[in-house]
PDB file of C-alpha atoms in Angstrom:
ATOM      1  CA  MET A   1       0.000   0.000   0.000  1.00  0.00           C
ATOM      2  CA  ASP A   2       1.043   3.530  -0.678  1.00  0.00           C
ATOM      3  CA  GLY A   3       0.371   4.736   2.840  1.00  0.00           C
ATOM      4  CA  ILE A   4      -2.118   7.581   2.919  1.00  0.00           C
ATOM      5  CA  GLY A   5      -2.362   8.957  -0.563  1.00  0.00           C
ATOM      6  CA  ASN A   6       0.368  10.914  -2.299  1.00  0.00           C
ATOM      7  CA  ARG A   7       2.795  13.691  -1.532  1.00  0.00           C
ATOM      8  CA  PHE A   8       0.918  16.760  -0.312  1.00  0.00           C
ATOM      9  CA  SER A   9       1.727  18.914  -3.339  1.00  0.00           C
ATOM     10  CA  GLY A  10      -0.304  21.949  -4.363  1.00  0.00           C
ATOM     11  CA  LEU A  11      -1.722  22.725  -0.943  1.00  0.00           C
ATOM     12  CA  GLY A  12       1.514  22.900   1.045  1.00  0.00           C
ATOM     13  CA  ARG A  13       1.490  23.411   4.781  1.00  0.00           C
ATOM     14  CA  LEU A  14      -1.728  25.127   5.760  1.00  0.00           C
ATOM     15  CA  ALA A  15      -1.394  28.185   7.962  1.00  0.00           C
ATOM     16  CA  ILE A  16      -3.611  26.877  10.737  1.00  0.00           C
ATOM     17  CA  GLY A  17      -0.947  25.945  13.274  1.00  0.00           C
ATOM     18  CA  LEU A  18       2.373  24.212  12.810  1.00  0.00           C
ATOM     19  CA  ALA A  19       1.317  20.870  14.239  1.00  0.00           C
ATOM     20  CA  TRP A  20      -1.820  20.688  12.097  1.00  0.00           C
ATOM     21  CA  ALA A  21       0.107  21.750   9.006  1.00  0.00           C
ATOM     22  CA  ALA A  22       2.729  19.095   9.627  1.00  0.00           C
ATOM     23  CA  LEU A  23      -0.001  16.497   9.973  1.00  0.00           C
ATOM     24  CA  LEU A  24      -1.636  17.437   6.700  1.00  0.00           C
ATOM     25  CA  LEU A  25       1.663  17.351   4.847  1.00  0.00           C
ATOM     26  CA  GLY A  26       2.550  14.068   6.462  1.00  0.00           C
ATOM     27  CA  LEU A  27      -0.683  12.335   5.562  1.00  0.00           C
ATOM     28  CA  TRP A  28       0.059  12.872   1.878  1.00  0.00           C
ATOM     29  CA  MET A  29       3.778  12.110   2.208  1.00  0.00           C
ATOM     30  CA  TRP A  30       3.167   8.915   4.163  1.00  0.00           C
ATOM     31  CA  GLY A  31       2.203   6.983   1.082  1.00  0.00           C
ATOM     32  CA  ARG A  32       4.581   8.053  -1.625  1.00  0.00           C
ATOM     33  CA  ASP A  33       7.783   6.869  -0.004  1.00  0.00           C
ATOM     34  CA  THR A  34       6.782   3.522   1.510  1.00  0.00           C
ATOM     35  CA  THR A  35       4.685   1.809  -1.154  1.00  0.00           C
ATOM     36  CA  GLU A  36       4.278  -1.905  -0.931  1.00  0.00           C
ATOM     37  CA  GLY A  37       0.868  -2.113  -2.574  1.00  0.00           C
ATOM     38  CA  THR A  38      -0.504  -4.786  -4.876  1.00  0.00           C
ATOM     39  CA  GLY A  39      -2.501  -2.232  -6.793  1.00  0.00           C
ATOM     40  CA  GLY A  40      -6.073  -3.285  -6.114  1.00  0.00           C
ATOM     41  CA  PRO A  41      -8.036  -0.093  -6.904  1.00  0.00           C
ATOM     42  CA  ALA A  42     -10.799   1.332  -4.778  1.00  0.00           C
ATOM     43  CA  PRO A  43     -13.814   2.576  -6.769  1.00  0.00           C
ATOM     44  CA  MET A  44     -13.773   6.120  -8.069  1.00  0.00           C
ATOM     45  CA  THR A  45     -16.381   7.480 -10.460  1.00  0.00           C
ATOM     46  CA  GLY A  46     -15.869  11.217 -10.231  1.00  0.00           C
ATOM     47  CA  ASP A  47     -13.648  13.986  -8.920  1.00  0.00           C
ATOM     48  CA  VAL A  48     -14.762  13.217  -5.366  1.00  0.00           C
ATOM     49  CA  ALA A  49     -16.676   9.975  -5.477  1.00  0.00           C
ATOM     50  CA  ALA A  50     -19.259   9.233  -2.791  1.00  0.00           C
ATOM     51  CA  VAL A  51     -18.909   5.506  -2.218  1.00  0.00           C
ATOM     52  CA  GLY A  52     -21.325   4.819   0.625  1.00  0.00           C
ATOM     53  CA  ARG A  53     -24.915   4.421  -0.475  1.00  0.00           C
ATOM     54  CA  PRO A  54     -27.506   6.770   1.058  1.00  0.00           C
ATOM     55  CA  SER A  55     -29.407   5.220   3.943  1.00  0.00           C
ATOM     56  CA  ALA A  56     -33.173   4.919   3.803  1.00  0.00           C
ATOM     57  CA  HIS A  57     -33.321   5.872   7.479  1.00  0.00           C
ATOM     58  CA  PRO A  58     -32.238   9.105   9.160  1.00  0.00           C
ATOM     59  CA  LEU A  59     -28.983   9.060  11.073  1.00  0.00           C
ATOM     60  CA  PRO A  60     -29.092   9.060  14.895  1.00  0.00           C
ATOM     61  CA  PRO A  61     -28.400  12.236  16.871  1.00  0.00           C
ATOM     62  CA  ALA A  62     -24.872  12.978  18.008  1.00  0.00           C
ATOM     63  CA  HIS A  63     -23.790  11.883  21.476  1.00  0.00           C
ATOM     64  CA  ALA A  64     -21.996  14.370  23.706  1.00  0.00           C
ATOM     65  CA  PRO A  65     -18.187  14.053  23.519  1.00  0.00           C
ATOM     66  CA  LEU A  66     -16.508  11.798  26.069  1.00  0.00           C
ATOM     67  CA  ALA A  67     -13.685  12.397  28.498  1.00  0.00           C
ATOM     68  CA  SER A  68     -10.170  11.917  27.193  1.00  0.00           C
ATOM     69  CA  ALA A  69      -8.977   8.294  26.824  1.00  0.00           C
ATOM     70  CA  ARG A  70      -6.553   6.599  24.455  1.00  0.00           C
ATOM     71  CA  PRO A  71      -7.939   4.285  21.764  1.00  0.00           C
ATOM     72  CA  LYS A  72      -7.019   0.613  22.069  1.00  0.00           C
ATOM     73  CA  ARG A  73      -8.959  -1.321  19.431  1.00  0.00           C
ATOM     74  CA  VAL A  74     -11.319  -0.669  16.519  1.00  0.00           C
ATOM     75  CA  VAL A  75     -14.099  -2.949  15.291  1.00  0.00           C
ATOM     76  CA  ILE A  76     -15.993  -2.370  12.040  1.00  0.00           C
ATOM     77  CA  GLU A  77     -18.233  -5.371  11.493  1.00  0.00           C
ATOM     78  CA  ALA A  78     -19.328  -4.302   8.003  1.00  0.00           C
ATOM     79  CA  ALA A  79     -15.710  -4.098   6.795  1.00  0.00           C
ATOM     80  CA  GLY A  80     -14.368  -7.139   8.635  1.00  0.00           C
ATOM     81  CA  VAL A  81     -12.106  -5.011  10.829  1.00  0.00           C
ATOM     82  CA  ARG A  82     -11.075  -6.124  14.329  1.00  0.00           C
ATOM     83  CA  ALA A  83      -7.770  -4.443  14.892  1.00  0.00           C
ATOM     84  CA  PRO A  84      -5.476  -3.108  17.595  1.00  0.00           C
ATOM     85  CA  ILE A  85      -4.666   0.597  17.497  1.00  0.00           C
ATOM     86  CA  VAL A  86      -1.167   1.999  17.958  1.00  0.00           C
ATOM     87  CA  ALA A  87      -0.233   5.642  18.427  1.00  0.00           C
ATOM     88  CA  SER A  88       1.480   7.286  15.459  1.00  0.00           C
ATOM     89  CA  GLY A  89       3.511  10.464  15.200  1.00  0.00           C
ATOM     90  CA  LEU A  90       5.484  12.226  12.495  1.00  0.00           C
ATOM     91  CA  ASP A  91       8.867  11.146  11.215  1.00  0.00           C
ATOM     92  CA  ARG A  92      11.842  13.420  10.478  1.00  0.00           C
ATOM     93  CA  ASP A  93      10.395  14.275   7.059  1.00  0.00           C
ATOM     94  CA  GLY A  94       7.092  15.415   8.520  1.00  0.00           C
ATOM     95  CA  ALA A  95       5.232  12.284   7.463  1.00  0.00           C
ATOM     96  CA  VAL A  96       2.824  10.327   9.638  1.00  0.00           C
ATOM     97  CA  LYS A  97       4.445   7.046  10.639  1.00  0.00           C
ATOM     98  CA  PRO A  98       2.219   4.223   9.413  1.00  0.00           C
ATOM     99  CA  PRO A  99       1.983   0.870  11.138  1.00  0.00           C
ATOM    100  CA  PRO A 100       4.787  -1.311   9.740  1.00  0.00           C
ATOM    101  CA  PHE A 101       3.999  -3.597   6.804  1.00  0.00           C
ATOM    102  CA  SER A 102       4.963  -6.473   9.086  1.00  0.00           C
ATOM    103  CA  ARG A 103       1.768  -5.631  11.007  1.00  0.00           C
ATOM    104  CA  PRO A 104      -0.787  -5.144   8.206  1.00  0.00           C
ATOM    105  CA  GLY A 105      -3.672  -5.763  10.584  1.00  0.00           C
ATOM    106  CA  THR A 106      -2.828  -2.786  12.817  1.00  0.00           C
ATOM    107  CA  VAL A 107      -4.416   0.682  12.705  1.00  0.00           C
ATOM    108  CA  GLY A 108      -2.540   3.895  13.495  1.00  0.00           C
ATOM    109  CA  TRP A 109      -3.988   6.770  15.504  1.00  0.00           C
ATOM    110  CA  TYR A 110      -2.451  10.246  15.120  1.00  0.00           C
ATOM    111  CA  ARG A 111      -1.630  10.915  18.758  1.00  0.00           C
ATOM    112  CA  ALA A 112      -1.151  14.698  18.411  1.00  0.00           C
ATOM    113  CA  GLY A 113      -4.790  15.021  17.373  1.00  0.00           C
ATOM    114  CA  PRO A 114      -8.019  14.295  19.250  1.00  0.00           C
ATOM    115  CA  GLU A 115      -8.696  10.873  20.743  1.00  0.00           C
ATOM    116  CA  PRO A 116     -11.696   9.003  19.335  1.00  0.00           C
ATOM    117  CA  GLY A 117     -14.651  10.146  21.429  1.00  0.00           C
ATOM    118  CA  SER A 118     -13.111  13.499  22.352  1.00  0.00           C
ATOM    119  CA  PRO A 119     -14.227  16.761  20.691  1.00  0.00           C
ATOM    120  CA  GLY A 120     -12.826  17.230  17.203  1.00  0.00           C
ATOM    121  CA  ALA A 121     -11.958  14.854  14.377  1.00  0.00           C
ATOM    122  CA  ALA A 122      -9.757  11.915  15.424  1.00  0.00           C
ATOM    123  CA  LEU A 123      -7.679  10.271  12.687  1.00  0.00           C
ATOM    124  CA  LEU A 124      -7.261   6.517  12.231  1.00  0.00           C
ATOM    125  CA  VAL A 125      -5.094   5.368   9.331  1.00  0.00           C
ATOM    126  CA  GLY A 126      -4.411   1.911   7.965  1.00  0.00           C
ATOM    127  CA  HIS A 127      -2.894   0.101   5.016  1.00  0.00           C
ATOM    128  CA  LEU A 128      -5.018  -1.012   2.063  1.00  0.00           C
ATOM    129  CA  ASP A 129      -2.772  -3.907   1.096  1.00  0.00           C
ATOM    130  CA  THR A 130       0.757  -5.283   1.060  1.00  0.00           C
ATOM    131  CA  LYS A 131       2.752  -7.050  -1.649  1.00  0.00           C
ATOM    132  CA  SER A 132       1.190 -10.353  -0.734  1.00  0.00           C
ATOM    133  CA  LYS A 133      -2.238  -9.786   0.777  1.00  0.00           C
ATOM    134  CA  PRO A 134      -4.998  -7.336   1.738  1.00  0.00           C
ATOM    135  CA  ALA A 135      -4.409  -5.221   4.825  1.00  0.00           C
ATOM    136  CA  VAL A 136      -6.627  -3.922   7.614  1.00  0.00           C
ATOM    137  CA  PHE A 137      -8.561  -1.277   5.640  1.00  0.00           C
ATOM    138  CA  HIS A 138      -8.916  -3.229   2.398  1.00  0.00           C
ATOM    139  CA  GLU A 139     -12.722  -3.196   2.665  1.00  0.00           C
ATOM    140  CA  LEU A 140     -13.037   0.362   3.977  1.00  0.00           C
ATOM    141  CA  SER A 141     -14.599   1.697   0.770  1.00  0.00           C
ATOM    142  CA  ASP A 142     -17.438  -0.839   1.126  1.00  0.00           C
ATOM    143  CA  LEU A 143     -18.810   0.917   4.207  1.00  0.00           C
ATOM    144  CA  LYS A 144     -22.183   2.596   3.864  1.00  0.00           C
ATOM    145  CA  ARG A 145     -23.842   5.553   5.503  1.00  0.00           C
ATOM    146  CA  GLY A 146     -25.389   4.539   8.822  1.00  0.00           C
ATOM    147  CA  GLU A 147     -23.026   1.643   9.562  1.00  0.00           C
ATOM    148  CA  ARG A 148     -21.168   1.504  12.868  1.00  0.00           C
ATOM    149  CA  VAL A 149     -17.582   1.851  13.996  1.00  0.00           C
ATOM    150  CA  ARG A 150     -16.662   0.954  17.577  1.00  0.00           C
ATOM    151  CA  VAL A 151     -13.486   2.066  19.313  1.00  0.00           C
ATOM    152  CA  ALA A 152     -12.495   0.484  22.645  1.00  0.00           C
ATOM    153  CA  ARG A 153     -10.730   3.009  24.890  1.00  0.00           C
ATOM    154  CA  SER A 154      -8.253   2.842  27.735  1.00  0.00           C
ATOM    155  CA  ASP A 155     -10.803   3.932  30.361  1.00  0.00           C
ATOM    156  CA  GLY A 156     -13.012   0.884  29.784  1.00  0.00           C
ATOM    157  CA  THR A 157     -15.556   2.623  27.572  1.00  0.00           C
ATOM    158  CA  THR A 158     -16.333   1.877  23.938  1.00  0.00           C
ATOM    159  CA  ALA A 159     -17.102   4.847  21.711  1.00  0.00           C
ATOM    160  CA  GLU A 160     -19.700   4.033  19.067  1.00  0.00           C
ATOM    161  CA  PHE A 161     -19.613   6.022  15.832  1.00  0.00           C
ATOM    162  CA  THR A 162     -22.051   6.149  12.921  1.00  0.00           C
ATOM    163  CA  VAL A 163     -20.752   6.517   9.368  1.00  0.00           C
ATOM    164  CA  GLU A 164     -21.862   9.787   7.814  1.00  0.00           C
ATOM    165  CA  ASP A 165     -20.310   9.359   4.383  1.00  0.00           C
ATOM    166  CA  VAL A 166     -17.592   7.558   2.442  1.00  0.00           C
ATOM    167  CA  GLU A 167     -15.567   9.317  -0.240  1.00  0.00           C
ATOM    168  CA  VAL A 168     -12.699   8.611  -2.580  1.00  0.00           C
ATOM    169  CA  VAL A 169     -10.766  11.873  -2.759  1.00  0.00           C
ATOM    170  CA  PRO A 170      -8.221  12.276  -5.588  1.00  0.00           C
ATOM    171  CA  GLU A 171      -5.030  14.192  -4.966  1.00  0.00           C
ATOM    172  CA  LYS A 172      -5.855  16.977  -7.399  1.00  0.00           C
ATOM    173  CA  HIS A 173      -9.061  17.802  -5.530  1.00  0.00           C
ATOM    174  CA  PHE A 174      -7.856  17.134  -2.004  1.00  0.00           C
ATOM    175  CA  ASP A 175      -9.196  19.775   0.400  1.00  0.00           C
ATOM    176  CA  ALA A 176      -7.300  19.144   3.627  1.00  0.00           C
ATOM    177  CA  ARG A 177      -9.443  21.430   5.748  1.00  0.00           C
ATOM    178  CA  ARG A 178     -12.631  19.725   4.633  1.00  0.00           C
ATOM    179  CA  VAL A 179     -11.271  16.203   4.979  1.00  0.00           C
ATOM    180  CA  TYR A 180      -9.473  16.552   8.306  1.00  0.00           C
ATOM    181  CA  GLY A 181     -11.372  19.398   9.915  1.00  0.00           C
ATOM    182  CA  SER A 182     -14.373  18.965  12.215  1.00  0.00           C
ATOM    183  CA  ARG A 183     -17.776  19.466  10.654  1.00  0.00           C
ATOM    184  CA  SER A 184     -19.277  20.646  13.928  1.00  0.00           C
ATOM    185  CA  HIS A 185     -17.371  22.163  16.843  1.00  0.00           C
ATOM    186  CA  ASP A 186     -19.486  20.376  19.450  1.00  0.00           C
ATOM    187  CA  ARG A 187     -19.204  16.830  18.064  1.00  0.00           C
ATOM    188  CA  ALA A 188     -16.736  13.990  18.495  1.00  0.00           C
ATOM    189  CA  GLU A 189     -15.874  12.859  14.985  1.00  0.00           C
ATOM    190  CA  LEU A 190     -13.759  10.166  13.375  1.00  0.00           C
ATOM    191  CA  ARG A 191     -11.902   9.911  10.076  1.00  0.00           C
ATOM    192  CA  LEU A 192     -10.754   6.513   8.827  1.00  0.00           C
ATOM    193  CA  ILE A 193      -8.312   6.833   5.952  1.00  0.00           C
ATOM    194  CA  THR A 194      -6.564   4.511   3.525  1.00  0.00           C
ATOM    195  CA  CYS A 195      -5.466   4.458  -0.109  1.00  0.00           C
ATOM    196  CA  GLY A 196      -7.863   4.491  -3.025  1.00  0.00           C
ATOM    197  CA  GLY A 197      -8.241   5.209  -6.700  1.00  0.00           C
ATOM    198  CA  LYS A 198      -5.875   3.736  -9.269  1.00  0.00           C
ATOM    199  CA  TYR A 199      -2.491   2.226  -8.525  1.00  0.00           C
ATOM    200  CA  ASP A 200       0.474   3.425 -10.591  1.00  0.00           C
ATOM    201  CA  ARG A 201       3.122   0.702 -10.646  1.00  0.00           C
ATOM    202  CA  SER A 202       5.757   3.018 -12.096  1.00  0.00           C
ATOM    203  CA  THR A 203       5.570   5.435  -9.163  1.00  0.00           C
ATOM    204  CA  ARG A 204       4.227   2.891  -6.654  1.00  0.00           C
ATOM    205  CA  THR A 205       1.468   5.264  -5.586  1.00  0.00           C
ATOM    206  CA  TYR A 206      -2.302   5.332  -5.436  1.00  0.00           C
ATOM    207  CA  SER A 207      -4.126   8.275  -6.976  1.00  0.00           C
ATOM    208  CA  ALA A 208      -6.482   9.017  -4.098  1.00  0.00           C
ATOM    209  CA  ASN A 209      -7.568   8.349  -0.522  1.00  0.00           C
ATOM    210  CA  VAL A 210     -10.630   6.587   0.802  1.00  0.00           C
ATOM    211  CA  VAL A 211     -12.007   8.787   3.585  1.00  0.00           C
ATOM    212  CA  VAL A 212     -14.741   7.553   5.927  1.00  0.00           C
ATOM    213  CA  SER A 213     -16.320  10.253   8.085  1.00  0.00           C
ATOM    214  CA  ALA A 214     -18.222   9.226  11.202  1.00  0.00           C
ATOM    215  CA  TYR A 215     -19.473  10.865  14.386  1.00  0.00           C
ATOM    216  CA  LEU A 216     -20.077   9.730  17.966  1.00  0.00           C
ATOM    217  CA  THR A 217     -23.601   8.428  18.546  1.00  0.00           C
ATOM    218  CA  GLY A 218     -23.254   6.285  21.656  1.00  0.00           C
ATOM    219  CA  THR A 219     -21.053   4.715  24.288  1.00  0.00           C
ATOM    220  CA  THR A 220     -20.938   1.542  26.348  1.00  0.00           C
ATOM    221  CA  GLY A 221     -18.959   0.551  29.409  1.00  0.00           C
ATOM    222  CA  SER A 222     -18.023   2.517  32.504  1.00  0.00           C
ATOM    223  CA  PRO A 223     -14.953   4.737  32.871  1.00  0.00           C
ATOM    224  CA  GLY A 224     -12.386   3.290  35.235  1.00  0.00           C
ATOM    225  CA  HIS A 225     -13.665  -0.277  35.032  1.00  0.00           C
ATOM    226  CA  VAL A 226     -11.151  -2.067  32.814  1.00  0.00           C
ATOM    227  CA  SER A 227     -11.075  -5.778  33.519  1.00  0.00           C
ATOM    228  CA  ALA A 228      -8.713  -8.282  31.915  1.00  0.00           C
ATOM    229  CA  GLY A 229     -11.546  -9.468  29.709  1.00  0.00           C
ATOM    230  CA  SER A 230     -12.511  -5.990  28.567  1.00  0.00           C
ATOM    231  CA  ARG A 231      -9.081  -4.729  27.575  1.00  0.00           C
ATOM    232  CA  ASN A 232      -9.524  -6.149  24.102  1.00  0.00           C
ATOM    233  CA  ALA A 233     -13.221  -5.278  23.810  1.00  0.00           C
ATOM    234  CA  PRO A 234     -15.235  -4.890  21.706  1.00  0.00           C
ATOM    235  CA  HIS A 235     -15.020  -8.467  20.436  1.00  0.00           C
TER     236      HIS A 235
END
């Protein structure tokens, strides 16, 4: 997989704070330099393709943001994801460090940003594939509006998110503020990101990113009650 998209050309470092700018640059740079992808394309039918089908039912109301707690595990039943989460930072080139290809089933959380369940848009990133097999977010583009994402947290709670939309965003139309910014200041939001579009074997890059946007709609568990059996929840 080509990490998270391509080098962040055209937009540069946005003037909205050095840390945020470094993140945005890094998310594009992450993919271009560490490609190991097999080239299985995610669907893209337009400049910004909406992949998730509209739901026949209205989405649930947003739940109030939760207290701060580190994410431990993510479960997305509809995409076959049951994965541990590791904290990720930026490397010396300003790129987000992805989980290693030796751990294709692991998801990275950008630790300088919000935690899943806290106010703002938390970022979870994962590989699409490796040279030999699909990786953790291979089925991410199959998610549909209204489907659920659950994140187990270090305080014993599980934050439950509802998918709002799924997009394939090509590099030439990548709007970093729209993709990574919060849609509402009083919500806890989640972005799940992997590669998408077409795979170029000559440059070893994908042409786009799959971006799933979700928001907090519920929670289970009690803060401070983390038993041995619940550390890996949800199952």
